[in-house]
Short mmCIF file of C-alpha atoms in Angstrom, two decimals:
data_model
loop_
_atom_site.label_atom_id
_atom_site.label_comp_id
_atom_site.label_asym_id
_atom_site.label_seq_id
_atom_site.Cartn_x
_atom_site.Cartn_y
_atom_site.Cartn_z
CA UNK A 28 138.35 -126.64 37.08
CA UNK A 29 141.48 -128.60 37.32
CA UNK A 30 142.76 -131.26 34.75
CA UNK A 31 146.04 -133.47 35.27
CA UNK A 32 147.31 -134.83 32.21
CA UNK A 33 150.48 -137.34 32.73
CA UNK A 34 152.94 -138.99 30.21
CA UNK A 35 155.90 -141.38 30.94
CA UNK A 36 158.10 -138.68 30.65
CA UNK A 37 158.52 -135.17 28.99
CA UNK A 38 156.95 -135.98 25.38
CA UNK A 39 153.70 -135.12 26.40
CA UNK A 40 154.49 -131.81 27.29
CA UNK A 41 153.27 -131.33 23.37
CA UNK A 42 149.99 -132.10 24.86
CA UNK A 43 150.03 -129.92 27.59
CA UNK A 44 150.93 -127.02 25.33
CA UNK A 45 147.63 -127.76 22.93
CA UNK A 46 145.35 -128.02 26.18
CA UNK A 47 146.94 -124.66 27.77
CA UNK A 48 146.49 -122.82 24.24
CA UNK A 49 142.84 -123.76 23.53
CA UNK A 50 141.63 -123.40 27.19
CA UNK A 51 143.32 -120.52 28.90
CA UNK A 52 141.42 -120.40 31.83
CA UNK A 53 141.86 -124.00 32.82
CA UNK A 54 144.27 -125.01 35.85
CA UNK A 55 146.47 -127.58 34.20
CA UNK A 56 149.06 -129.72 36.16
CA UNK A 57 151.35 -131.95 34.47
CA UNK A 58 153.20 -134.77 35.85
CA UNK A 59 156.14 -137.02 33.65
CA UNK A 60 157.33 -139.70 35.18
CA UNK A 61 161.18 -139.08 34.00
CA UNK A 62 162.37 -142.03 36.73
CA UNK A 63 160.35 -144.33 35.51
CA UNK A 64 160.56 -143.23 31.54
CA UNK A 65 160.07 -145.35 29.28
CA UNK A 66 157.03 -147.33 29.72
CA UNK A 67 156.57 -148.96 26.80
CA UNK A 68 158.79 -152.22 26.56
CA UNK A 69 156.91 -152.96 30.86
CA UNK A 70 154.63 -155.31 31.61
CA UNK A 71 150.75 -154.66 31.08
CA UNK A 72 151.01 -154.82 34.90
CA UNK A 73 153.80 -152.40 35.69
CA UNK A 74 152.40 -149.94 33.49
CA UNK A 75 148.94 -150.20 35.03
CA UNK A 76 150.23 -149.74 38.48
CA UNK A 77 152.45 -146.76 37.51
CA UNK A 78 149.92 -144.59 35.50
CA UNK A 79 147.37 -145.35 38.78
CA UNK A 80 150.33 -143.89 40.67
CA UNK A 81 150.55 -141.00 38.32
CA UNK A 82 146.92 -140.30 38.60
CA UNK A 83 146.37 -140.70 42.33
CA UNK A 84 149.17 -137.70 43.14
CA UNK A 85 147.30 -135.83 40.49
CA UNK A 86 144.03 -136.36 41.72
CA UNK A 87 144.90 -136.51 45.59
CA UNK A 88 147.38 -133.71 45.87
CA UNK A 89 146.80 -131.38 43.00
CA UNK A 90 142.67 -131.79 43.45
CA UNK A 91 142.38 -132.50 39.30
CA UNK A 92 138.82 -133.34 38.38
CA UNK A 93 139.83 -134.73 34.89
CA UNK A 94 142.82 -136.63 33.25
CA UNK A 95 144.14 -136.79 30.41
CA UNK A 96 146.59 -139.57 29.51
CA UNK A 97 149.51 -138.19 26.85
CA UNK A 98 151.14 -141.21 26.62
CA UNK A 99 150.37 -143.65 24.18
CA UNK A 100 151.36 -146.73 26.20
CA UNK A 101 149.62 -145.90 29.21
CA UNK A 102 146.61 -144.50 27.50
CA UNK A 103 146.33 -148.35 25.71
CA UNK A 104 146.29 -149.84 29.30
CA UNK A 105 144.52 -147.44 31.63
CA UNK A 106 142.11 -145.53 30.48
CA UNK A 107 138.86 -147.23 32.19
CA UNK A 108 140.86 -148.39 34.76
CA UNK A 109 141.86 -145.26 36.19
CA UNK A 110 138.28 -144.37 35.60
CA UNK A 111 137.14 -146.76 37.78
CA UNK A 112 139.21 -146.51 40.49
CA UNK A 113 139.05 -142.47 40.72
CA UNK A 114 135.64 -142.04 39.32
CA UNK A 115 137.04 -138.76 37.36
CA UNK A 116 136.67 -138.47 33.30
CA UNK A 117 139.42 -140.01 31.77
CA UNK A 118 140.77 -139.08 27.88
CA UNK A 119 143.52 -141.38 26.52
CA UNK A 120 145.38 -140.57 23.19
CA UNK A 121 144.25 -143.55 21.78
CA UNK A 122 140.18 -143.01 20.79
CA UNK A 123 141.31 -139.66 19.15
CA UNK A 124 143.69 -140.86 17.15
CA UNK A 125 141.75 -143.86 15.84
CA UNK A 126 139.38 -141.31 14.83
CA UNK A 127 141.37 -138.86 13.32
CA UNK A 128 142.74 -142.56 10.94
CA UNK A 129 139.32 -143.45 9.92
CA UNK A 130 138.28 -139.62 8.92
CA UNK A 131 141.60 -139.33 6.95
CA UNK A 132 141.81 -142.85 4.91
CA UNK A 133 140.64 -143.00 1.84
CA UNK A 134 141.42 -146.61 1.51
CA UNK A 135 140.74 -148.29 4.64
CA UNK A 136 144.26 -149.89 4.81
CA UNK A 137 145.99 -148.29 7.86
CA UNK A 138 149.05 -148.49 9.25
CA UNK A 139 149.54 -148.02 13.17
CA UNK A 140 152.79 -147.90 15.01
CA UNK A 141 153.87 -147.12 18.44
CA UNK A 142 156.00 -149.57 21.22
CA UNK A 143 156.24 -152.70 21.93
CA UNK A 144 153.25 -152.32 25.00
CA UNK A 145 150.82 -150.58 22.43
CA UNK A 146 151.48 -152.38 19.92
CA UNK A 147 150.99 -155.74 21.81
CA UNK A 148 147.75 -154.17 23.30
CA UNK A 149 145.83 -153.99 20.12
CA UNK A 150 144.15 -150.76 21.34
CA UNK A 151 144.49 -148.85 17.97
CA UNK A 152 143.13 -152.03 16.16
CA UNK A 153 140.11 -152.79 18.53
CA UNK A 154 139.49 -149.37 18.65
CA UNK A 155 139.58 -148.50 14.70
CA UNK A 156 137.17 -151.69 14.01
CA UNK A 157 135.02 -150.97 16.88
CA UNK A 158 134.18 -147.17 15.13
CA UNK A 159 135.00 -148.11 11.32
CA UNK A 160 131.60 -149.15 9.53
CA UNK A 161 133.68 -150.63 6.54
CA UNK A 162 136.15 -153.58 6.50
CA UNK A 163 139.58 -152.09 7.17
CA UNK A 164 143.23 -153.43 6.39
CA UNK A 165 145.10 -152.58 9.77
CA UNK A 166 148.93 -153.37 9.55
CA UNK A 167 151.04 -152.64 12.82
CA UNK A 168 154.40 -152.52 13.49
CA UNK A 169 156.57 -151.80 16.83
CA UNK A 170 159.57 -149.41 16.36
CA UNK A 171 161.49 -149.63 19.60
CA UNK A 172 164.11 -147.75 18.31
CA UNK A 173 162.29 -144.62 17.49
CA UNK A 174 162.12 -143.31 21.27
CA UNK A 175 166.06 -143.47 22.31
CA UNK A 176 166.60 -141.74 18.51
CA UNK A 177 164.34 -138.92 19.41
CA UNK A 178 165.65 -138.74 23.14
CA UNK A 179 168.99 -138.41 21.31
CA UNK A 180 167.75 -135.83 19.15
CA UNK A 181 169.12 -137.57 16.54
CA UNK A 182 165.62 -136.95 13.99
CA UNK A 183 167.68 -136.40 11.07
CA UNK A 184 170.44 -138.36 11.35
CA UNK A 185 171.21 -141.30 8.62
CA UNK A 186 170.28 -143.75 11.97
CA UNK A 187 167.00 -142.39 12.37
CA UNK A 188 167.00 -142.50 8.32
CA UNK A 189 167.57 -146.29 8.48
CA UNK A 190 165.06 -146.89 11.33
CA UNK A 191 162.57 -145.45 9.30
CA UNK A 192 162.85 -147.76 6.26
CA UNK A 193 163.52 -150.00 8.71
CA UNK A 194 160.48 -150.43 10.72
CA UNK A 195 158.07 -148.64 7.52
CA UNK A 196 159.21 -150.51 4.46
CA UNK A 197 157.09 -153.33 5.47
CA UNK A 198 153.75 -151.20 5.58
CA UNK A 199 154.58 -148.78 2.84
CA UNK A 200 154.93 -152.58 0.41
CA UNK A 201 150.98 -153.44 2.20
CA UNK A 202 150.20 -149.85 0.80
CA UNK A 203 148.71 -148.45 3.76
CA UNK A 204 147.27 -144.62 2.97
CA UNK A 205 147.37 -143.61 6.76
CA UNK A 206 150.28 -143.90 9.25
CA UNK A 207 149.12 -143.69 12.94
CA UNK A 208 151.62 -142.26 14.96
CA UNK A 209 150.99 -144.01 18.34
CA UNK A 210 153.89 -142.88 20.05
CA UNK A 211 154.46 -139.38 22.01
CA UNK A 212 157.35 -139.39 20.64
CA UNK A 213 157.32 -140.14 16.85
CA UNK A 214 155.81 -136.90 15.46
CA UNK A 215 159.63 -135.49 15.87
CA UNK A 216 160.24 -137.66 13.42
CA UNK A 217 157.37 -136.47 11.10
CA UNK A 218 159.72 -134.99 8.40
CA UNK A 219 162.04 -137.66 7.74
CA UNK A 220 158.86 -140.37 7.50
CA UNK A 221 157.28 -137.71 5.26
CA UNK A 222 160.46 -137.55 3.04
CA UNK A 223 160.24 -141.06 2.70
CA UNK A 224 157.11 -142.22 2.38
CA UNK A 225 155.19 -138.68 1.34
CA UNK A 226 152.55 -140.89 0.26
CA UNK A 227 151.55 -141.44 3.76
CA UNK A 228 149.04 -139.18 5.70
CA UNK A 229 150.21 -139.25 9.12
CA UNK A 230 147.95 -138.85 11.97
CA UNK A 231 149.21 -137.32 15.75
CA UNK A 232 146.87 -138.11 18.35
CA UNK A 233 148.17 -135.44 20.64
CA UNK A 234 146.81 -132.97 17.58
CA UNK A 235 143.02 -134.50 17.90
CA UNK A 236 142.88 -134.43 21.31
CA UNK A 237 141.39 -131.32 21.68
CA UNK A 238 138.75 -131.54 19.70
CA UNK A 239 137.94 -134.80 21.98
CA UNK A 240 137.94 -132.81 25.06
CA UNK A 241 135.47 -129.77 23.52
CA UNK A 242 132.92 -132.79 22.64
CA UNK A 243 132.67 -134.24 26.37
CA UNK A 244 131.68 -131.26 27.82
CA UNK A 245 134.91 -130.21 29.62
CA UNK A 246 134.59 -127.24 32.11
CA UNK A 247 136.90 -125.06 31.00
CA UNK A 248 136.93 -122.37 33.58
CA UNK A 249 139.60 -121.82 36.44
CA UNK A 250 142.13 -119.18 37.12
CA UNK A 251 145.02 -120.22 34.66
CA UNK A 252 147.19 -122.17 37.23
CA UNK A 253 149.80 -123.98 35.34
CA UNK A 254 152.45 -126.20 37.54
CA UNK A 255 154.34 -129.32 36.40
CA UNK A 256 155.91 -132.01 38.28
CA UNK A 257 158.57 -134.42 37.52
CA UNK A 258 159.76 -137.61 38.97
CA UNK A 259 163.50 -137.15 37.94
CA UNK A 260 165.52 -134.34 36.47
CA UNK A 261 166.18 -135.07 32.92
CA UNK A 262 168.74 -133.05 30.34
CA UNK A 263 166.02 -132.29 28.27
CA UNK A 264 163.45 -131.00 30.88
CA UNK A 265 164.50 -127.37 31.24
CA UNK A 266 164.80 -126.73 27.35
CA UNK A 267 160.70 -128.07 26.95
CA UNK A 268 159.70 -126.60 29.87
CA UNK A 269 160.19 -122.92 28.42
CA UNK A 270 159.62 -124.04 24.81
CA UNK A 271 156.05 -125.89 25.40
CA UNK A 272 154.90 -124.76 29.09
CA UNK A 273 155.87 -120.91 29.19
CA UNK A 274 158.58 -121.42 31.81
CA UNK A 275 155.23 -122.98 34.24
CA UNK A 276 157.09 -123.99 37.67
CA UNK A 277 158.69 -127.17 38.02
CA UNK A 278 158.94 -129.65 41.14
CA UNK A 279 160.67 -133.06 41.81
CA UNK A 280 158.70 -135.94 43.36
CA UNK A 281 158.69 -139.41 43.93
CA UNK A 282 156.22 -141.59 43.30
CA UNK A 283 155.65 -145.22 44.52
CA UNK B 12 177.95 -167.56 52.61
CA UNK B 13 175.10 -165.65 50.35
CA UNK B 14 176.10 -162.99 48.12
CA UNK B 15 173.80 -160.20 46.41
CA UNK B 16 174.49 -159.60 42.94
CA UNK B 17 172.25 -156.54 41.32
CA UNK B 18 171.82 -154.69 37.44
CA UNK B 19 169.57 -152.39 36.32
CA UNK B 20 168.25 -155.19 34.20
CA UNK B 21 168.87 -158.59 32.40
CA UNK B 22 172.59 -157.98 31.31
CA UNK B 23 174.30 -158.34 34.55
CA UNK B 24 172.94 -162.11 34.32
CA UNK B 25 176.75 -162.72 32.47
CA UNK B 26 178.23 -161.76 35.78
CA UNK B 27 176.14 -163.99 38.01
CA UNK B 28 176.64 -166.81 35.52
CA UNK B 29 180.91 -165.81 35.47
CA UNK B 30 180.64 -165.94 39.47
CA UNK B 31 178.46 -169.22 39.56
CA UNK B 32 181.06 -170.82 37.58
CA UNK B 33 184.12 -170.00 39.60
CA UNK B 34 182.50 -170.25 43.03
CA UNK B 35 180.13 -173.60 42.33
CA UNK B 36 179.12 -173.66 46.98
CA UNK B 37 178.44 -170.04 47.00
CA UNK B 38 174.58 -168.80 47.50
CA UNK B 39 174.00 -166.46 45.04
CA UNK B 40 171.15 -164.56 44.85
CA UNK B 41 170.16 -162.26 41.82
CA UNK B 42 168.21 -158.73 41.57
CA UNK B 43 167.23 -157.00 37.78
CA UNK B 44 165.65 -154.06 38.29
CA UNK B 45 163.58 -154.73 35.23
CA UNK B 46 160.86 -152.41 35.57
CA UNK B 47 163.12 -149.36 36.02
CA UNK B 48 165.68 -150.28 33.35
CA UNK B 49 167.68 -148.57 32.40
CA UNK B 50 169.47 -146.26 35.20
CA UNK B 51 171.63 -145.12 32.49
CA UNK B 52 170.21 -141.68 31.95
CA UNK B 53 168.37 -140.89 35.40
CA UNK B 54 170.20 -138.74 38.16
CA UNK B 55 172.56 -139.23 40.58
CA UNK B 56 169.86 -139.18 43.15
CA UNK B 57 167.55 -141.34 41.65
CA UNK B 58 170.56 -143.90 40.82
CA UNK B 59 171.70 -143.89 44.49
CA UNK B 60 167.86 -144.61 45.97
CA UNK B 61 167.45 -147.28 43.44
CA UNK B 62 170.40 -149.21 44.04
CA UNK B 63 170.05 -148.56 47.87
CA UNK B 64 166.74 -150.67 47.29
CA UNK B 65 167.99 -153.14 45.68
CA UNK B 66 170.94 -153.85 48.10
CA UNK B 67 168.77 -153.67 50.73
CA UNK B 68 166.84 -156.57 49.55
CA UNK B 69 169.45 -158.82 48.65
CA UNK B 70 170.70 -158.08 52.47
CA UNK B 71 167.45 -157.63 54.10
CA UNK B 72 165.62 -160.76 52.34
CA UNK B 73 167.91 -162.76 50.65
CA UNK B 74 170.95 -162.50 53.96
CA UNK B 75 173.29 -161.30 51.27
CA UNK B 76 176.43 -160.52 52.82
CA UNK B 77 178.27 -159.21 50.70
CA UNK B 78 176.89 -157.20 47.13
CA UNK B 79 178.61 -157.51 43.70
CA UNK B 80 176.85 -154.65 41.51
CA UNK B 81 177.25 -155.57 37.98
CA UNK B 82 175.90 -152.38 36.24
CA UNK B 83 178.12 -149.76 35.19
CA UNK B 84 176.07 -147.14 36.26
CA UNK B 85 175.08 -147.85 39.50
CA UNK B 86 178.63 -148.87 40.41
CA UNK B 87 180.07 -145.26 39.36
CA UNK B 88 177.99 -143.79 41.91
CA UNK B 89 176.62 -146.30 44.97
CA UNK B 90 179.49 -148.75 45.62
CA UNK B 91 180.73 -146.27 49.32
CA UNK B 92 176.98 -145.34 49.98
CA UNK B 93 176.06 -149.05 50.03
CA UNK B 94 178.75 -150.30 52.21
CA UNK B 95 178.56 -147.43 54.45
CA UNK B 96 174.94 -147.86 55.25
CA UNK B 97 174.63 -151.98 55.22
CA UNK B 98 177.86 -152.24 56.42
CA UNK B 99 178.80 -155.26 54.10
CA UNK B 100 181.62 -155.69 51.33
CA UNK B 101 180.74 -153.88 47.80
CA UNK B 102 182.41 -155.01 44.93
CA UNK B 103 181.33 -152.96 42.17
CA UNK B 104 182.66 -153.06 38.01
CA UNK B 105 184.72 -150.04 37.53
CA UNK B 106 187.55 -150.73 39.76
CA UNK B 107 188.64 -153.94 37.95
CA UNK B 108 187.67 -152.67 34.48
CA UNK B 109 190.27 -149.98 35.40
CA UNK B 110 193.17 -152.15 36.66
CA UNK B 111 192.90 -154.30 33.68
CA UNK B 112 192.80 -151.34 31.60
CA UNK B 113 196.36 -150.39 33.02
CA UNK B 114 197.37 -153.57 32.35
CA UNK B 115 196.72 -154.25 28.73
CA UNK B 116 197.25 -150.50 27.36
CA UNK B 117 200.71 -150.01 26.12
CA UNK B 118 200.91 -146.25 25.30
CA UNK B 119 198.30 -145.21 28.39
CA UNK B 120 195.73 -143.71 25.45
CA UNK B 121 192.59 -145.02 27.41
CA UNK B 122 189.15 -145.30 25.70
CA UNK B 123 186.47 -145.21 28.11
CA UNK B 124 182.64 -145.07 26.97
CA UNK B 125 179.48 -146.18 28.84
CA UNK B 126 176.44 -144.36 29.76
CA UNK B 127 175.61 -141.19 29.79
CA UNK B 128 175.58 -141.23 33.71
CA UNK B 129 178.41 -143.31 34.12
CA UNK B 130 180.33 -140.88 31.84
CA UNK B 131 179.32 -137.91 33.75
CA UNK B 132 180.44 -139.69 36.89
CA UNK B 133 183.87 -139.47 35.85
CA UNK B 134 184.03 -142.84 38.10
CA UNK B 135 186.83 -144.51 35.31
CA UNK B 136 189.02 -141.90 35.16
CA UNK B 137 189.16 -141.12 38.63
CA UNK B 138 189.82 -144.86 38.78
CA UNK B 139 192.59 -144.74 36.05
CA UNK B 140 194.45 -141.54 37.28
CA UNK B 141 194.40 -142.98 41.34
CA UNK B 142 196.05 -146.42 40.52
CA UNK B 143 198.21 -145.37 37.34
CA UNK B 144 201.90 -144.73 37.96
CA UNK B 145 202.54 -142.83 34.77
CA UNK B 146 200.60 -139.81 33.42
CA UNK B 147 197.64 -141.50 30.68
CA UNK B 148 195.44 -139.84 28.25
CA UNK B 149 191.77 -140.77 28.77
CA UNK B 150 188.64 -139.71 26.47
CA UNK B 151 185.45 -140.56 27.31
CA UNK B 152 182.30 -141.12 25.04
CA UNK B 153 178.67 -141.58 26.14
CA UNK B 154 176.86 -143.76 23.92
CA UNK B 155 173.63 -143.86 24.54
CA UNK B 156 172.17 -145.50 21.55
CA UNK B 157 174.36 -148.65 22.38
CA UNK B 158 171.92 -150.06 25.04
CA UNK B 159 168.58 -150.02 23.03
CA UNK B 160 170.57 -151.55 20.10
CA UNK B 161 171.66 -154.17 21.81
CA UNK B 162 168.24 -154.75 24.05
CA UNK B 163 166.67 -154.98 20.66
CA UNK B 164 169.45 -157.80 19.36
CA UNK B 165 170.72 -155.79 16.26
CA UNK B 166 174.16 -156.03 17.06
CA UNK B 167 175.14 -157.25 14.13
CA UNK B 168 172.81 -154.93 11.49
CA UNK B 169 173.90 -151.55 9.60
CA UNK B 170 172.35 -149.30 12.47
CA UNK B 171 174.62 -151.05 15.09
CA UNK B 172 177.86 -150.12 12.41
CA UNK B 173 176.76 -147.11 11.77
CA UNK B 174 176.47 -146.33 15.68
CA UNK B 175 179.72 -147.85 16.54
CA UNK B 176 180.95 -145.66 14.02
CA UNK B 177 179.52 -142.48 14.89
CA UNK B 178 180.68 -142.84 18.61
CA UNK B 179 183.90 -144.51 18.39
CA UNK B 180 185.40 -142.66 15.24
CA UNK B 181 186.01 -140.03 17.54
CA UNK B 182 188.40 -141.81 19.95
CA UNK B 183 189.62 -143.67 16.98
CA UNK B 184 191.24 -140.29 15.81
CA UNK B 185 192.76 -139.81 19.11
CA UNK B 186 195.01 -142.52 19.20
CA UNK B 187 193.81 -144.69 21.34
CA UNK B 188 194.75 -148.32 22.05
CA UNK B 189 192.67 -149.77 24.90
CA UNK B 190 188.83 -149.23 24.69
CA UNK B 191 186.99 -150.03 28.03
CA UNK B 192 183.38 -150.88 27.87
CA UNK B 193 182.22 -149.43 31.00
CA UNK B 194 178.58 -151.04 30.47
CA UNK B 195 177.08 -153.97 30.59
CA UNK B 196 175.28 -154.19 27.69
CA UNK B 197 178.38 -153.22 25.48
CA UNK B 198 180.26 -156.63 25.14
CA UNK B 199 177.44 -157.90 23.06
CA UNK B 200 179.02 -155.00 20.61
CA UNK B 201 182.48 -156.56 20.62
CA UNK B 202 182.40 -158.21 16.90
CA UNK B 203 181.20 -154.90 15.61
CA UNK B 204 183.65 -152.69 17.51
CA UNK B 205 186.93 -155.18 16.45
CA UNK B 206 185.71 -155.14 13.17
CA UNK B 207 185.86 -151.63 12.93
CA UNK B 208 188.73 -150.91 15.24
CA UNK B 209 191.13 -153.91 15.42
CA UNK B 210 193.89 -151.89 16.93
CA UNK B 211 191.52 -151.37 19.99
CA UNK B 212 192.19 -153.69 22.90
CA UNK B 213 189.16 -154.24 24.48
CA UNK B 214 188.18 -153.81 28.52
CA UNK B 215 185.24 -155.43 29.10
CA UNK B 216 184.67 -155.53 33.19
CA UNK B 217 182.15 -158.16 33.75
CA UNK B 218 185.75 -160.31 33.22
CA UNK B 219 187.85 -159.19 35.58
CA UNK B 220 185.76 -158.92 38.64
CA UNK B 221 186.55 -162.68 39.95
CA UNK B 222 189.92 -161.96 40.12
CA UNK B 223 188.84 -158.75 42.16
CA UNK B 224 186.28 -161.21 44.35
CA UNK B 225 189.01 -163.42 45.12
CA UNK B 226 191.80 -161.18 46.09
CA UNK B 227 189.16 -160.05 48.23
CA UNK B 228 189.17 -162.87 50.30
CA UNK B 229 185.76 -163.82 49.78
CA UNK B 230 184.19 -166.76 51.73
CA UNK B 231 182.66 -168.90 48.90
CA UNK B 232 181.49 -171.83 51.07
CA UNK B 233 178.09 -172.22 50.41
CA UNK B 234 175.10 -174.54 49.57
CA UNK B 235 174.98 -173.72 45.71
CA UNK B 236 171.53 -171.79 46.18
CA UNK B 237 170.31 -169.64 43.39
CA UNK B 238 167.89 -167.59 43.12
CA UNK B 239 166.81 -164.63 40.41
CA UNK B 240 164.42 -161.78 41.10
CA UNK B 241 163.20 -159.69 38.50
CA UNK B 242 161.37 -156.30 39.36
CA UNK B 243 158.81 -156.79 36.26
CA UNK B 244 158.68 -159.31 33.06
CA UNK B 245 160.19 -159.06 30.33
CA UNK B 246 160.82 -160.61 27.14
CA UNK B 247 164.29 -161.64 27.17
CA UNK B 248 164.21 -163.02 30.73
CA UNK B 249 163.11 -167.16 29.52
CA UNK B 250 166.15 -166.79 27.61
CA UNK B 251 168.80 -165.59 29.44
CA UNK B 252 167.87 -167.38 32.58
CA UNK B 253 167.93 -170.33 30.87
CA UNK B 254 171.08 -169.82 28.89
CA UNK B 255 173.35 -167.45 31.93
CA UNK B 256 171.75 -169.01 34.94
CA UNK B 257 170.94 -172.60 34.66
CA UNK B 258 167.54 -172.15 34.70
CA UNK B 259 167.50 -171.15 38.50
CA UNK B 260 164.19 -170.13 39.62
CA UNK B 261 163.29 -166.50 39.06
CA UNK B 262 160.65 -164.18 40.88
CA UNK B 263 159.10 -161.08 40.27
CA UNK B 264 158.88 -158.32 43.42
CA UNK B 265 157.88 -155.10 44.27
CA UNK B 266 160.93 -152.28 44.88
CA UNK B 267 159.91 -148.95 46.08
#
């Protein structure tokens, strides 16, 4: 069968690289939204109406039967939505990860952090207490600045260095255990947080997803088509296309 | 008359409030593109279409006849496309944040940073080497980092110096003595910058371009209407309308 899986912009390519490695066979087409990139400081409106967008030219003109939502932001917002609308199975980031927190705690005081959109959601915290069956201590904290420093592939720079204790500090004094990464883009800046604060164990949704999609039953055949589509050409695009989709084809479209 | 004044966002708010001042009976009529924010690093193409969108509504809805576009980026690459297909005066930034750099530098060592598209452009020193009369030195510097820095109002912490430092030092070492900041957002950087650099005179174009509107001959008869459009919410918006725009009513539409 075929499964889209979208993201704001080229971050979730890390996601389509786990799906293509664990299920060969499926037909996988990947669409960021590099126009439109970043999501995460919209409105709860904007961002609804774009990730419909980015799941109707999945759906309608690459036929995919399933979607999977790499993007943090969009996955806090549209998840049942798009499920709705489409009436296709519909995996966000967000369930997996809150999961992966709750197995991994020892202490039931976790800290979440992602932008301001999933952040101001509250979709790690309602869904963490909705799962947990013992009190937890949830702390969360947006970290605009994390996505531009990563863009800039600036990860271990002294700025990204001083964003870290910036935005962390506060949770490392709460002494959180577990550090949800709700962002695409933080786990690039794994190692510096981990230098910091190595008393942290991190979670990366886009790691537990998999594991998501063996438990709802996915059908995992097809005939291997890989093909990814962008909305705008981006510096970066060409680099992660070979590194994390085997050189897959590319195409430009627009959306909206 | 009505003219249409556009930004990729909320900063170009300081140039409708400069041109409200000075022309008190002109009909002024405001487009952020909010939801798309910023244009900064997208393509040429994708630059041109949006602003093409946004001009058209200011002329199409609004009876804008003339456009003032007060974002860096979009005026290094849309200011001939616009008035070629709307057939209306375009007034964008870069030409007046040129001329004023020839007037203020004294040894013609030009500073020029701003986005990474406006950089690639080359729309400044094209600018620069058509009107100068005597042969300059120009660097440029993209600075990417400067825009989320400033959207997040740190423009006075340690991550903003350090920043400054790590794009400036650069064209520090060259020699220069004028700096133009060929964005927007930059001015709100100024304290930091002289700080660092006092032997830098500072460009900043969202100044100059009355001058350039009246030596255009500009109608500015008018019946003081004002009007802001936003293309999604956003935090900041209360704020600045408030404080750049007298409170004048505010909308958000659909572009695209």
């Amino acid at each position: 069968m075929a499964i889209g899986v979208f993201d704001s912009g080229i971050g979730g390519l890390t996601v389509f690289k786990s799906i293509a490695e664990h299920f060969p066979a499926l037909d996988i087409y990947y669409l960021g939204d590099t126009a439109r990139v970043p999501y995460g400081g919209k409105s709860r409106e904007t961002i609804i109406s774009y990730s419909l967008e980015c799941a109707e030219y999945l759906i309608t003109k690459c036929g995919a039967e399933a979607i999977v939502i790499a993007c943090n932001t969009a996955s806090s917002y549209a998840v049942d939505i798009i499920s709705e609308k489409f009436h296709v199975p519909v995996t966000g980031v967000v369930l997996p990860g809150a999961e992966q927190a709750l197995r991994v705690s020892k202490k039931g005081k976790i800290g979440v952090i992602g932008t301001r959109a999933t952040i101001r959601s509250g979709s790690y915290r309602a869904a963490l207490e909705t799962m947990s069956e013992i009190e937890l201590d949830i702390y969360e904290n947006a970290c605009p600045l994390f996505v531009p420093i990563v863009e800039e592939m600036m990860t271990e720079s002294p700025i990204a260095e001083l964003a870290v204790k910036m935005y962390l500090e506060e949770l490392s004094k709460k002494g959180i255990d577990t550090l949800v990464l709700g962002c695409t883009h933080y786990p690039l800046l794994k190692n510096t947080i981990t230098r910091l604060y190595p008393q942290f164990s991190i979670v990366d949704s886009s790691e537990v997803i998999i594991e998501h999609l063996i438990r709802s039953g996915l059908n995992t055949s097809g005939k291997s088509v890989r093909k990814l589509f962008f909305t705008d050409e981006s510096p970066a695009m060409e680099i992660l296309r070979n590194e994390l989709a085997s050189g897959a084809p590319a195409e430009i479209i627009s959306l909206g």
